[in-house]
Structure formats: structure tokens, C-alpha cells
Short mmCIF file of C-alpha atoms in Angstrom, two decimals:
data_model
loop_
_atom_site.label_atom_id
_atom_site.label_comp_id
_atom_site.label_asym_id
_atom_site.label_seq_id
_atom_site.Cartn_x
_atom_site.Cartn_y
_atom_site.Cartn_z
CA MET A 98 -10.07 7.50 -2.48
CA ASN A 99 -7.05 6.19 -4.36
CA ASN A 100 -3.67 6.60 -2.69
CA ASN A 101 -1.52 5.19 -5.48
CA PRO A 102 0.56 6.85 -6.94
CA ILE A 103 1.61 7.57 -3.39
CA ILE A 104 3.10 11.05 -4.04
CA TYR A 105 1.66 13.44 -6.61
CA SER A 106 4.92 15.26 -7.13
CA ASP A 107 8.25 14.92 -8.93
CA PHE A 108 10.40 12.29 -7.19
CA PRO A 109 11.82 10.21 -10.07
CA ASP A 110 14.28 7.29 -10.18
CA PRO A 111 13.61 6.19 -6.60
CA ASP A 112 15.88 3.81 -4.75
CA VAL A 113 14.67 2.60 -1.37
CA ILE A 114 16.20 0.70 1.55
CA ARG A 115 15.12 -0.34 5.03
CA VAL A 116 17.33 -0.01 8.10
CA GLN A 117 15.61 -1.72 11.04
CA ASP A 118 12.14 -0.10 11.22
CA THR A 119 12.86 2.87 8.93
CA TYR A 120 12.64 3.20 5.15
CA TYR A 121 14.86 5.66 3.29
CA MET A 122 14.49 6.75 -0.30
CA ILE A 123 16.67 8.83 -2.62
CA SER A 124 15.45 10.55 -5.78
CA THR A 125 16.97 12.35 -8.74
CA THR A 126 17.42 16.10 -8.27
CA MET A 127 19.23 16.95 -11.54
CA HIS A 128 20.43 20.59 -11.49
CA PHE A 129 18.75 21.59 -8.21
CA MET A 130 20.84 22.37 -5.13
CA PRO A 131 21.08 21.06 -2.49
CA GLY A 132 20.99 17.76 -4.34
CA GLY A 133 20.36 14.09 -3.67
CA VAL A 134 17.16 14.43 -1.64
CA ILE A 135 16.70 11.83 1.11
CA LEU A 136 13.21 10.92 2.29
CA ARG A 137 12.08 8.85 5.28
CA SER A 138 9.02 6.70 5.91
CA PHE A 139 7.69 4.11 8.33
CA ASP A 140 5.04 2.66 6.02
CA LEU A 141 6.36 3.18 2.43
CA ILE A 142 3.31 5.34 1.65
CA HIS A 143 3.80 8.53 3.64
CA TRP A 144 7.17 10.25 3.27
CA GLU A 145 9.04 13.28 4.54
CA ILE A 146 12.23 14.99 3.37
CA ILE A 147 14.94 14.72 6.00
CA SER A 148 18.17 15.74 4.27
CA HIS A 149 20.18 16.17 1.09
CA VAL A 150 23.44 14.41 0.26
CA TYR A 151 25.30 17.54 -0.88
CA ASP A 152 24.85 21.32 -0.87
CA GLU A 153 27.03 21.80 -3.95
CA LEU A 154 28.55 19.28 -6.34
CA ASP A 155 31.62 20.55 -8.24
CA ASN A 156 30.71 24.24 -8.45
CA THR A 157 31.43 24.37 -12.18
CA PRO A 158 30.42 27.42 -14.25
CA GLY A 159 27.40 25.53 -15.55
CA GLN A 160 26.34 24.47 -12.07
CA ARG A 161 26.61 28.11 -10.96
CA LEU A 162 24.65 29.45 -13.96
CA ALA A 163 27.67 31.56 -14.84
CA GLY A 164 27.05 33.68 -17.94
CA ASP A 165 24.72 31.83 -20.29
CA SER A 166 25.84 28.37 -19.13
CA SER A 167 23.61 25.98 -17.21
CA ILE A 168 23.17 22.28 -16.45
CA TYR A 169 19.44 22.06 -17.16
CA GLY A 170 18.59 18.53 -18.23
CA LYS A 171 21.84 17.26 -16.70
CA GLY A 172 23.30 17.03 -13.21
CA MET A 173 22.70 14.21 -10.74
CA TRP A 174 20.30 11.38 -11.54
CA ALA A 175 19.34 7.77 -10.77
CA ALA A 176 21.33 7.30 -7.56
CA SER A 177 21.93 4.02 -5.76
CA LEU A 178 21.28 4.09 -1.99
CA ARG A 179 22.76 1.31 0.12
CA TYR A 180 23.50 0.54 3.78
CA HIS A 181 26.36 -1.78 4.66
CA LYS A 182 27.94 -2.49 8.05
CA GLY A 183 26.87 0.77 9.65
CA THR A 184 27.53 3.05 6.68
CA PHE A 185 25.17 4.60 4.14
CA TYR A 186 26.36 4.87 0.54
CA VAL A 187 25.02 6.99 -2.33
CA CYS A 188 26.42 6.51 -5.83
CA PHE A 189 25.40 8.37 -9.00
CA VAL A 190 26.68 10.01 -12.16
CA ALA A 191 26.34 13.66 -13.21
CA ASN A 192 25.77 14.08 -16.89
CA ASP A 193 27.28 17.56 -17.07
CA THR A 194 30.66 16.55 -15.59
CA GLY A 195 30.79 12.99 -16.92
CA LYS A 196 31.85 11.74 -13.48
CA THR A 197 30.68 9.07 -11.05
CA TYR A 198 30.27 10.22 -7.45
CA LEU A 199 30.23 8.18 -4.25
CA TYR A 200 29.13 9.67 -0.94
CA HIS A 201 29.20 7.80 2.36
CA SER A 202 28.22 8.56 5.94
CA GLU A 203 27.47 6.74 9.16
CA ASP A 204 24.44 9.01 9.63
CA ILE A 205 21.70 9.38 7.00
CA MET A 206 21.52 13.05 8.03
CA GLY A 207 25.18 13.53 7.12
CA PRO A 208 27.71 14.93 6.90
CA TRP A 209 28.54 12.94 3.75
CA ARG A 210 32.09 12.29 2.57
CA LYS A 211 32.63 12.62 -1.17
CA GLN A 212 34.85 10.74 -3.58
CA ASN A 213 34.90 9.90 -7.27
CA VAL A 214 34.80 6.45 -8.80
CA ARG A 215 36.95 6.10 -11.92
CA GLY A 216 34.72 5.63 -14.94
CA PHE A 217 31.19 6.64 -15.88
CA TYR A 218 28.46 4.22 -14.80
CA HIS A 219 25.07 5.13 -16.27
CA ASP A 220 22.08 4.39 -13.98
CA CYS A 221 24.34 2.50 -11.59
CA SER A 222 23.54 0.23 -8.67
CA LEU A 223 25.88 -0.93 -5.91
CA LEU A 224 26.01 -4.42 -4.43
CA PHE A 225 27.92 -5.23 -1.24
CA ASP A 226 28.20 -9.00 -1.36
CA ASP A 227 28.41 -11.34 1.60
CA ASP A 228 32.17 -11.82 1.10
CA ASP A 229 32.73 -8.02 1.28
CA ARG A 230 33.42 -7.77 -2.44
CA VAL A 231 31.68 -4.76 -4.01
CA TYR A 232 30.17 -4.52 -7.48
CA ILE A 233 28.60 -1.84 -9.61
CA VAL A 234 26.09 -2.63 -12.35
CA TYR A 235 25.22 -0.11 -15.04
CA GLY A 236 24.56 0.55 -18.71
CA ASN A 237 21.98 1.12 -21.41
CA LYS A 238 20.85 -1.75 -23.62
CA GLU A 239 24.02 -3.62 -22.65
CA ILE A 240 24.17 -4.05 -18.87
CA TYR A 241 27.62 -4.52 -17.33
CA LEU A 242 28.83 -5.73 -13.95
CA THR A 243 32.17 -4.45 -12.68
CA GLU A 244 33.93 -5.32 -9.43
CA LEU A 245 35.28 -2.31 -7.53
CA ASP A 246 38.46 -2.15 -5.47
CA ALA A 247 38.32 -2.23 -1.68
CA ASP A 248 38.36 1.58 -1.40
CA LEU A 249 35.64 1.97 -4.05
CA ASN A 250 37.88 4.24 -6.09
CA GLY A 251 37.46 2.34 -9.34
CA PRO A 252 37.52 -1.08 -11.02
CA LYS A 253 39.47 -3.76 -9.19
CA ILE A 254 42.57 -4.94 -11.01
CA ASN A 255 41.79 -8.40 -12.42
CA GLY A 256 38.35 -8.12 -10.83
CA LEU A 257 35.15 -9.42 -12.34
CA HIS A 258 33.96 -7.44 -15.36
CA ARG A 259 31.33 -8.74 -17.74
CA MET A 260 28.21 -7.92 -19.69
CA ILE A 261 25.39 -9.76 -17.98
CA VAL A 262 22.33 -8.81 -20.06
CA LYS A 263 21.82 -7.35 -23.55
CA ASP A 264 18.49 -6.06 -24.83
CA LYS A 265 17.75 -7.77 -28.14
CA GLU A 266 14.14 -6.73 -28.69
CA ASP A 267 12.74 -4.03 -30.97
CA ILE A 268 13.12 -1.12 -28.57
CA ARG A 269 12.83 2.64 -28.30
CA LEU A 270 14.94 2.54 -25.13
CA GLY A 271 17.14 -0.37 -24.10
CA TYR A 272 17.57 -1.85 -20.64
CA GLU A 273 18.63 0.77 -18.08
CA GLY A 274 17.77 1.94 -14.55
CA SER A 275 19.58 -1.00 -12.96
CA HIS A 276 18.94 -2.16 -9.38
CA LEU A 277 20.97 -5.18 -8.24
CA TYR A 278 20.24 -7.28 -5.11
CA LYS A 279 21.20 -10.53 -3.48
CA ILE A 280 18.03 -12.10 -2.06
CA TYR A 281 17.58 -15.61 -0.71
CA GLY A 282 21.08 -16.47 -1.96
CA LYS A 283 20.40 -15.48 -5.58
CA TYR A 284 21.22 -12.35 -7.58
CA TYR A 285 18.42 -10.26 -9.05
CA ILE A 286 18.75 -7.29 -11.36
CA PHE A 287 15.78 -5.04 -12.14
CA PHE A 288 15.66 -2.50 -14.94
CA ILE A 289 13.34 -0.98 -17.52
CA HIS A 290 13.09 -0.80 -21.25
CA TRP A 291 10.71 0.79 -23.74
CA LEU A 292 9.43 -1.45 -26.51
CA SER A 293 8.71 -0.25 -30.03
CA ASP A 294 5.84 -2.66 -30.57
CA GLY A 295 2.89 -3.71 -28.43
CA THR A 296 1.89 -1.05 -25.91
CA GLY A 297 4.98 1.02 -26.67
CA ARG A 298 5.52 2.12 -23.08
CA ARG A 299 8.00 1.77 -20.24
CA VAL A 300 8.10 -1.82 -18.89
CA GLU A 301 9.74 -3.29 -15.78
CA SER A 302 12.02 -6.31 -16.23
CA CYS A 303 13.96 -8.66 -13.97
CA PHE A 304 16.76 -11.18 -14.56
CA SER A 305 18.31 -13.52 -12.00
CA SER A 306 21.29 -15.83 -11.60
CA GLU A 307 22.68 -18.25 -9.06
CA SER A 308 26.04 -16.46 -9.27
CA LEU A 309 27.56 -13.29 -10.66
CA GLU A 310 29.60 -15.38 -13.07
CA GLY A 311 26.57 -17.35 -14.24
CA GLU A 312 23.90 -16.70 -16.85
CA PHE A 313 21.19 -14.16 -15.98
CA THR A 314 17.75 -15.17 -17.25
CA GLY A 315 14.37 -13.51 -17.01
CA GLY A 316 12.15 -11.02 -18.79
CA ASP A 317 9.37 -8.46 -18.37
CA ILE A 318 7.50 -8.59 -15.07
CA LEU A 319 5.23 -5.51 -15.10
CA ASP A 320 3.49 -3.77 -18.00
CA ASP A 321 0.77 -1.45 -16.68
CA ASP A 322 -0.15 2.23 -16.96
CA MET A 323 -2.84 2.37 -14.22
CA GLY A 324 -5.18 3.71 -16.91
CA TYR A 325 -3.12 6.87 -17.40
CA ASN A 326 -2.04 7.90 -20.92
CA ASN A 327 -0.16 4.67 -21.69
CA ALA A 328 2.53 5.79 -19.21
CA GLY A 329 4.12 2.60 -17.91
CA VAL A 330 4.91 2.21 -14.22
CA ALA A 331 8.56 1.17 -14.02
CA GLN A 332 12.10 1.87 -12.77
CA GLY A 333 13.04 1.86 -9.12
CA GLY A 334 14.10 -0.33 -6.24
CA ILE A 335 12.54 -3.07 -4.12
CA VAL A 336 12.50 -3.43 -0.34
CA ASP A 337 11.15 -5.79 2.29
CA THR A 338 9.18 -4.99 5.45
CA PRO A 339 10.08 -6.32 8.90
CA ASP A 340 7.22 -8.83 8.42
CA GLY A 341 8.75 -10.19 5.23
CA GLU A 342 6.49 -8.53 2.66
CA TRP A 343 8.08 -7.06 -0.46
CA TYR A 344 7.34 -3.90 -2.43
CA ALA A 345 8.74 -2.06 -5.41
CA MET A 346 9.02 1.72 -5.41
CA LEU A 347 8.70 2.66 -9.09
CA PHE A 348 7.64 5.82 -10.92
CA GLN A 349 5.27 6.96 -13.65
CA ASP A 350 5.58 9.81 -16.15
CA HIS A 351 2.68 12.12 -15.31
CA GLY A 352 2.88 15.09 -17.63
CA ALA A 353 4.16 18.47 -16.49
CA ILE A 354 4.03 17.59 -12.78
CA GLY A 355 6.91 15.22 -13.49
CA ARG A 356 7.63 11.60 -12.63
CA ILE A 357 5.76 10.45 -9.56
CA PRO A 358 6.34 7.48 -7.20
CA VAL A 359 4.13 4.40 -7.33
CA LEU A 360 4.20 1.56 -4.78
CA VAL A 361 3.74 -1.96 -6.15
CA PRO A 362 3.43 -5.20 -4.14
CA VAL A 363 5.96 -7.89 -5.01
CA PHE A 364 5.40 -11.63 -4.58
CA TRP A 365 7.89 -14.45 -4.98
CA VAL A 366 6.91 -17.44 -7.11
CA ASP A 367 9.52 -20.15 -7.65
CA ASP A 368 12.26 -17.75 -6.46
CA PHE A 369 11.28 -15.08 -8.99
CA PRO A 370 9.50 -11.77 -8.38
CA VAL A 371 5.96 -11.11 -9.58
CA MET A 372 4.84 -7.47 -9.46
CA GLY A 373 1.29 -6.22 -8.99
CA ILE A 374 -2.04 -7.96 -8.57
CA GLU A 375 -2.75 -10.09 -11.65
CA GLY A 376 -0.34 -7.87 -13.56
CA LYS A 377 -1.94 -4.60 -12.44
CA VAL A 378 -0.74 -1.91 -10.06
CA PRO A 379 -3.35 -1.49 -7.29
CA LEU A 380 -4.95 1.95 -7.04
CA ASN A 381 -5.23 1.52 -3.29
CA ILE A 382 -2.47 0.10 -1.14
CA GLU A 383 -1.83 -0.33 2.56
CA VAL A 384 1.38 -1.21 4.36
CA LYS A 385 1.66 -1.83 8.09
CA SER A 386 3.45 1.09 9.74
CA THR A 387 6.45 0.37 11.94
CA ARG A 388 5.58 3.51 13.95
CA PRO A 389 1.79 3.93 14.01
CA GLY A 390 0.66 7.45 14.69
CA TYR A 391 3.86 9.07 13.45
CA VAL A 392 3.20 12.58 12.10
CA TYR A 393 5.11 13.35 8.90
CA LYS A 394 6.39 16.74 7.88
CA PRO A 395 4.82 17.91 4.59
CA LEU A 396 6.71 17.56 1.32
CA THR A 397 5.82 21.17 0.47
CA GLU A 398 5.46 24.05 2.91
CA SER A 399 4.56 27.67 3.37
CA ASP A 400 7.32 29.86 4.75
CA SER A 401 7.28 33.02 6.83
CA PHE A 402 11.04 33.39 6.20
CA TYR A 403 11.72 33.84 9.91
CA TYR A 404 14.85 31.78 10.59
CA GLU A 405 17.21 31.56 13.54
CA PRO A 406 20.93 30.99 12.93
CA ASP A 407 22.39 27.73 14.26
CA GLU A 408 25.29 27.44 16.71
CA ASN A 409 27.69 28.29 13.90
CA GLY A 410 25.75 31.38 12.92
CA GLU A 411 24.46 29.75 9.73
CA VAL A 412 20.89 29.82 8.46
CA HIS A 413 19.47 26.74 6.76
CA LEU A 414 16.35 26.81 4.64
CA LYS A 415 13.65 24.21 5.14
CA ASN A 416 14.35 20.90 3.41
CA VAL A 417 11.49 21.47 0.97
CA TRP A 418 13.43 24.31 -0.72
CA GLU A 419 16.04 23.83 -3.44
CA TRP A 420 17.81 26.43 -5.59
CA ASN A 421 17.56 26.14 -9.37
CA HIS A 422 21.38 25.73 -9.53
CA THR A 423 24.25 26.29 -7.10
CA PRO A 424 23.36 29.57 -5.36
CA GLU A 425 25.56 32.63 -5.09
CA HIS A 426 25.44 32.95 -1.31
CA THR A 427 26.56 36.58 -1.23
CA LEU A 428 23.43 37.53 -3.17
CA TRP A 429 20.70 36.18 -0.88
CA SER A 430 19.87 36.52 2.79
CA LEU A 431 17.33 35.60 5.44
CA THR A 432 18.94 37.75 8.13
CA GLU A 433 19.36 41.20 6.57
CA LYS A 434 15.70 41.76 7.41
CA PRO A 435 13.88 39.23 9.63
CA GLY A 436 10.88 37.61 8.00
CA VAL A 437 12.16 38.35 4.51
CA LEU A 438 13.92 36.40 1.79
CA ARG A 439 16.13 39.01 0.17
CA ILE A 440 17.66 38.43 -3.26
CA HIS A 441 20.28 40.76 -4.72
CA SER A 442 21.05 41.07 -8.42
CA GLY A 443 24.59 40.33 -9.54
CA LYS A 444 24.18 39.20 -13.14
CA ILE A 445 22.57 40.28 -16.39
CA SER A 446 20.17 37.57 -17.63
CA PRO A 447 17.97 37.35 -20.72
CA ASN A 448 15.25 35.31 -19.02
CA VAL A 449 14.17 33.69 -15.77
CA GLY A 450 15.78 30.36 -16.64
CA LEU A 451 19.24 31.91 -16.37
CA ALA A 452 18.47 33.85 -13.17
CA VAL A 453 20.83 33.07 -10.29
CA ASN A 454 19.28 32.22 -6.90
CA THR A 455 15.80 31.20 -7.96
CA LEU A 456 14.38 29.44 -4.90
CA THR A 457 12.11 26.51 -5.77
CA GLN A 458 9.74 23.91 -4.42
CA ARG A 459 8.12 21.02 -6.23
CA MET A 460 4.59 21.60 -7.43
CA THR A 461 1.89 19.16 -6.32
CA GLY A 462 -1.04 17.60 -8.16
CA PRO A 463 -3.78 17.48 -9.00
CA ALA A 464 -3.61 21.27 -8.47
CA CYS A 465 -1.78 23.76 -6.31
CA GLU A 466 -1.47 27.49 -5.80
CA MET A 467 1.35 29.52 -4.30
CA THR A 468 1.31 33.16 -3.24
CA VAL A 469 4.04 35.55 -2.16
CA THR A 470 4.35 39.25 -1.45
CA VAL A 471 7.13 41.02 -3.36
CA ASP A 472 8.68 44.33 -2.36
CA GLY A 473 10.47 45.81 -5.36
CA GLY A 474 11.28 49.20 -3.84
CA ARG A 475 14.96 48.76 -4.67
CA LEU A 476 14.68 47.31 -8.15
CA LYS A 477 16.80 48.78 -10.92
CA ASN A 478 15.43 49.60 -14.35
CA GLY A 479 15.11 46.37 -16.32
CA ASP A 480 14.74 44.14 -13.24
CA TYR A 481 12.05 41.48 -12.88
CA ALA A 482 11.02 40.11 -9.46
CA GLY A 483 8.19 37.67 -8.95
CA ILE A 484 6.92 34.10 -8.88
CA CYS A 485 7.22 31.58 -11.70
CA ALA A 486 6.25 28.16 -12.95
CA LEU A 487 9.80 26.98 -13.63
CA GLN A 488 10.40 24.65 -16.57
CA GLY A 489 11.70 25.00 -20.10
CA CYS A 490 8.39 26.52 -21.22
CA TYR A 491 8.23 28.72 -18.12
CA GLY A 492 5.67 31.30 -17.17
CA PHE A 493 5.75 34.04 -14.54
CA ILE A 494 4.18 37.14 -13.09
CA ALA A 495 6.54 39.83 -11.90
CA LEU A 496 7.01 43.38 -10.81
CA THR A 497 9.31 45.21 -13.22
CA LYS A 498 10.71 48.71 -13.46
CA GLU A 499 11.23 50.79 -16.59
CA GLU A 500 12.24 54.46 -16.73
CA GLU A 501 11.66 54.64 -12.96
CA LYS A 502 8.04 53.45 -13.33
CA TYR A 503 6.62 50.13 -12.10
CA TYR A 504 4.60 47.60 -14.08
CA LEU A 505 3.13 44.16 -13.52
CA VAL A 506 3.90 41.76 -16.34
CA MET A 507 3.05 38.18 -17.24
CA VAL A 508 5.77 36.56 -19.37
CA ALA A 509 6.05 33.04 -20.78
CA LYS A 510 7.99 30.89 -23.20
CA GLU A 511 5.66 29.06 -25.54
CA LEU A 512 6.50 25.69 -27.05
CA ASP A 513 8.18 26.17 -30.40
CA PRO A 514 6.95 23.42 -32.74
CA VAL A 515 10.33 23.26 -34.48
CA GLU A 516 12.16 22.52 -31.20
CA SER A 517 12.99 18.96 -30.30
CA ILE A 518 12.00 17.44 -26.97
CA TRP A 519 15.48 18.51 -25.81
CA GLY A 520 14.67 22.19 -26.34
CA GLU A 521 16.84 24.70 -28.13
CA PRO A 522 20.42 23.67 -28.99
CA GLY A 523 22.75 25.17 -26.40
CA GLY A 524 19.89 26.26 -24.19
CA ASP A 525 17.37 29.08 -24.27
CA ARG A 526 19.00 32.52 -24.28
CA LYS A 527 16.09 34.57 -25.63
CA PRO A 528 13.67 36.69 -23.58
CA GLY A 529 10.23 35.28 -22.96
CA ARG A 530 7.14 36.68 -24.63
CA GLU A 531 5.06 39.23 -22.75
CA PHE A 532 1.35 38.35 -22.59
CA GLY A 533 0.16 40.95 -20.10
CA ARG A 534 1.29 44.33 -18.77
CA ILE A 535 -0.35 46.96 -16.58
CA PRO A 536 1.06 50.08 -14.88
CA PHE A 537 1.42 49.62 -11.13
CA LEU A 538 1.30 52.37 -8.53
CA GLY A 539 3.62 51.45 -5.70
CA ASN A 540 6.34 48.85 -5.37
CA LYS A 541 4.85 46.10 -3.20
CA VAL A 542 2.40 43.50 -4.47
CA THR A 543 1.06 40.03 -3.65
CA LEU A 544 1.32 37.56 -6.55
CA LYS A 545 -0.06 34.08 -7.17
CA VAL A 546 0.53 31.17 -9.52
CA TYR A 547 -2.15 28.50 -9.89
CA ALA A 548 -1.20 25.22 -11.57
CA ASP A 549 -3.63 22.53 -12.72
CA PHE A 550 -2.21 19.05 -13.33
CA GLU A 551 -5.42 17.15 -13.95
CA THR A 552 -5.11 14.57 -16.74
CA ASN A 553 -4.19 16.27 -20.01
CA VAL A 554 -4.57 19.78 -18.57
CA ASP A 555 -1.14 20.97 -17.34
CA THR A 556 -1.69 24.73 -17.24
CA ALA A 557 -0.58 27.66 -15.10
CA GLU A 558 -2.35 30.95 -14.45
CA PHE A 559 -0.93 34.07 -12.82
CA TYR A 560 -2.67 36.59 -10.57
CA TYR A 561 -2.07 39.76 -8.57
CA LEU A 562 -4.01 40.98 -5.53
CA ASP A 563 -5.75 44.35 -5.83
CA LYS A 564 -8.04 45.67 -3.06
CA GLY A 565 -8.69 42.15 -1.81
CA GLN A 566 -9.51 40.81 -5.29
CA TRP A 567 -7.41 38.38 -7.30
CA ASN A 568 -7.03 39.50 -10.90
CA ARG A 569 -5.53 37.29 -13.60
CA LEU A 570 -2.84 38.77 -15.81
CA GLY A 571 -1.95 37.35 -19.20
CA ILE A 572 -2.85 33.94 -20.60
CA LYS A 573 -3.58 30.48 -19.25
CA HIS A 574 -0.14 29.08 -20.01
CA GLN A 575 0.43 25.53 -21.23
CA LEU A 576 3.01 23.48 -19.30
CA TYR A 577 5.03 20.53 -20.59
CA PHE A 578 7.43 17.86 -19.44
CA ARG A 579 10.42 17.94 -21.77
CA LEU A 580 14.00 16.81 -21.63
CA ASP A 581 15.45 20.34 -21.75
CA HIS A 582 14.95 20.45 -17.97
CA PHE A 583 14.02 16.77 -17.41
CA THR A 584 12.15 17.67 -14.22
CA GLY A 585 8.60 18.39 -13.18
CA CYS A 586 7.36 21.96 -13.04
CA ARG A 587 8.34 23.88 -9.91
CA VAL A 588 7.31 27.12 -8.28
CA GLY A 589 10.17 29.61 -8.08
CA LEU A 590 10.85 32.94 -6.42
CA PHE A 591 13.21 34.95 -8.60
CA LEU A 592 14.95 38.20 -9.42
CA TYR A 593 16.86 38.88 -12.62
CA SER A 594 18.27 41.95 -14.32
CA THR A 595 18.31 42.77 -18.02
CA LYS A 596 20.12 46.14 -17.95
CA GLU A 597 22.21 46.64 -14.80
CA THR A 598 23.03 44.77 -11.61
CA GLY A 599 22.75 46.00 -8.04
CA GLY A 600 18.98 45.79 -7.62
CA MET A 601 17.24 43.94 -4.81
CA ALA A 602 13.87 42.40 -4.03
CA ASP A 603 12.27 41.21 -0.79
CA TYR A 604 9.85 38.28 -0.54
CA TYR A 605 7.37 37.93 2.33
CA ASN A 606 4.87 35.36 3.49
CA PHE A 607 5.12 32.53 0.97
CA ILE A 608 1.94 30.44 1.14
CA TYR A 609 1.66 27.00 -0.46
CA GLY A 610 -1.76 25.42 -1.00
CA CYS A 611 -2.51 21.92 -2.31
CA LEU A 612 -5.94 21.87 -3.97
CA LYS A 613 -8.65 19.40 -5.09
#
């Protein structure tokens, strides 16, 4: 059975390092909070989530989903992860604030100290050179190298600053996704571009130089889609094993599930990297584990919602959970009723995308199903509480209340053919379309979403449990990967109000199942 791609879930823009016998990887988390997910592995194939770099970023109105504002399609992306002289560094830009952020910590688990770097460095990569000088490389089409000051606050006065590579080909997307390294005494920069001719897909490139002041030369080094929809495997970092083998952790666009990690062997020929086996990414790959027998925590989990406060009286959700934006902490609880995730309503919202405190996990291919029991006994008229497939073209099943009566509804946003890949200008502020509605006696129900991510399928179906039987409500909803959210589809537990605030919903016994 093939094990490459190594993770069938949305972990894009990976950057990977090794510290002694342990590999660490960071991935883009966009608008989700906590952000900057950190994963750990001992064999580069199996991974577990161990921490996040930050709980909140700048707490702006958009990051909080205040009013009709949001940061969907923006936020944190393409971080650089480095380890230098006992300190971990994470550097990235946020496209909603237009800022560059640098976090550092002596412990990969945190806490992380935050600062800003003057300037905006798209798809940046840090390099700590042997002489303790620090550089940042970045850009799109034109790739620049800038020396930073000793405190990493911004460009060094009279420091090195130059364009090192410029994409001159017929391109849809110029060089970006930079990763800069010093290996065997030479400098290597990896990035991707998207050609307009030929295969017309994402391609991995590499350029090298004897010095940072010298000429960088090179070209394309991997052009392969693993037989999947002409989706090129590219963009990410490289890392060596303790035994001296080299691998690239790249990603591949994989439809609505998102952008999924792919591991590619790297060989050195005449001091230049060669990726893949005869130009192809292997479907099966093995890497010697530095800790054989280690048992990894799953990347997705069920949750009973029984949590014990820590020594400070705080409750921390499992690392697999992330909120859709910065949460409003006064409006959710795991302690008001043990074994229950409780969400309170504090905002009027036109649709689920603008609902505060939607709790999410990544979906998993090739198929997955998630169930949860919802108690809507304290919903207000116009409230919706349920489980969703969260993306721009979302779908959900929910318990709702109208004129003091309960209904089950299936609601979705269909793809509008006149919309661009970026979605509606200014974001989607319209209600979704209702595809199913039935009266419901009672206020407590078990709901399910089933998602199928087989090649060219990308659909979600929604069910409710009645007398031990699962019944589908509404349509089989088509899912998409678009740039309005720029993330893979996620499962979300949500509550939102359309008429008045003050309602409340309880969520019990979340069960996550990976299928096929």
C-alpha cells in the first residue's frame, strides 16, 4: 500500500529541521487559532502535533471575526523554522496585517517570544551563517536576500541586500516559497514556480552559489505529479538524517482536502541536489527511525470533552483542535458542565463562516466521518447549532429554532459560476441556501458529516440519527479548494444567531473516523 503522500490532510508550506534525533515541521495555519502548528517525527513519515507557536496573533477585528470582518484567505503562511545555538526561530508574514513576525524560544513547546521584523518578506526563509550574520530571503518572481541586524529587528544598516534570482520564463507564478541553506560550504536556495507552457504545473527549482555575494545558478529539479491531476509536487524544505541521507518535505494540491505533504529523497550529484528517483516521486518510501517503536499521537482525534484544569486553573484543548479565528473566550467553556463543549452566542451572523468560536479539525482522506451530539435546549429563535464542512462553499446540518419550534436543516453555499477563485469581493455575507428541513420533536440530536476525498469526488453528506438509523438530510454537497479560504476543508462545531444573542448549545461525544 502506498504511503506517499505521507499525510492525507492539509499541512501546506512545510519547513522541516532536525535537532539531534528529532525532526520538527511547521505548516501554514492561515486564519486558524492557535496558529503555527508544530509537528514532531522520528522517521519523517509519521508525525504528531506537539504545539502551536501562538494562541493569538494581533487580535485585530478581522482576526476576531468582529462584525462582518474576517481574515479568511489571509493570516499566517509559509513560515521558516530554524534552530541556532540552542534557540528555535519561526519567521513568517501575515497577509491581513502586512507584517513580518519572528518568534523564538529555547523550547519547541514554548513559550515563544514575539517580535516584528521591519518590512514585509513574502515566503521568507532565515539563514544563520557560520559567522553569526543572519539573512532573510524572500520574494515572488524576483528573489531578494537581505541581511538582518543582530537583534533581528530589521535590515542591517549597510548590510548585504541584493536580488539573487529573477524568474525570466513564461510563467503563471514566478519563483516563490524560498528555502535557503548552507550545505557543504555552499549556499542553496529552493523555491517553486508555475510555468505557462509544458506541463503547466508547480515545479521545484534550486539555485546555488559559492557565496552570498556571488552568482546563483541552477534551474528546475523536480517536475512530477505522482499521476494525480497534473498537480506538481513542490515547495518545502530539505533535511538530513543522522546517517547522512537527505529528503525534501514538499506538498501537493489535492483538491478540497487541501495541500498535503509528500516526502521526496534527495541525492547530491556534483554538489547539486537531485530530487526523486529518475525524476519521479516514489509512491512508497521508508526512512530509518531514530526511535523505533515510538507510538505517535493521531493527527485527528475524537473527544469526550472531559478536561481537567492545569495548575493555573486553565483548560487547554487537544492540539488537534483549532478555532476558525481568534476565539471569544467568554463565550465557550469546557468546565461549566463536565463532558460538554458549551458555546454561547454573542453575535448576530448571516452564515456559519462568520460564526465566532467554530471549533475545527482537519479532515482526512480518502474519506472521513465525524459525529457529535448537540443539545439545543437553550437555543434562541433564529439560532443554528450543528456540525459543518467548513470552507468557502460550506455545508452543514444543524438544529435550529423558529417560533419556539425545533427543526433540522441542511444548509450549503453552492459555487457561484460568476465568482472568481478568490470568492466574493469583501467576503461572503449572505445566508446559505437551505436544501433540507424537517420538524424535530425534542432538542437533542446526534449529527454526522461524511466527506469523500477520492480523486475528483470531493463531496460531503449530512445525516441525523433517528431510532438507531442514520438518515441523510439535503443534498450531496460539492466541495472545492479555492483561495477565498486557501485551506483544506475542515469539520467544525458551531453556533450562530441570526435574530438575537444569548442562546447556548452543548456538544457531547465528538467521534472522528478515518475511512477507506
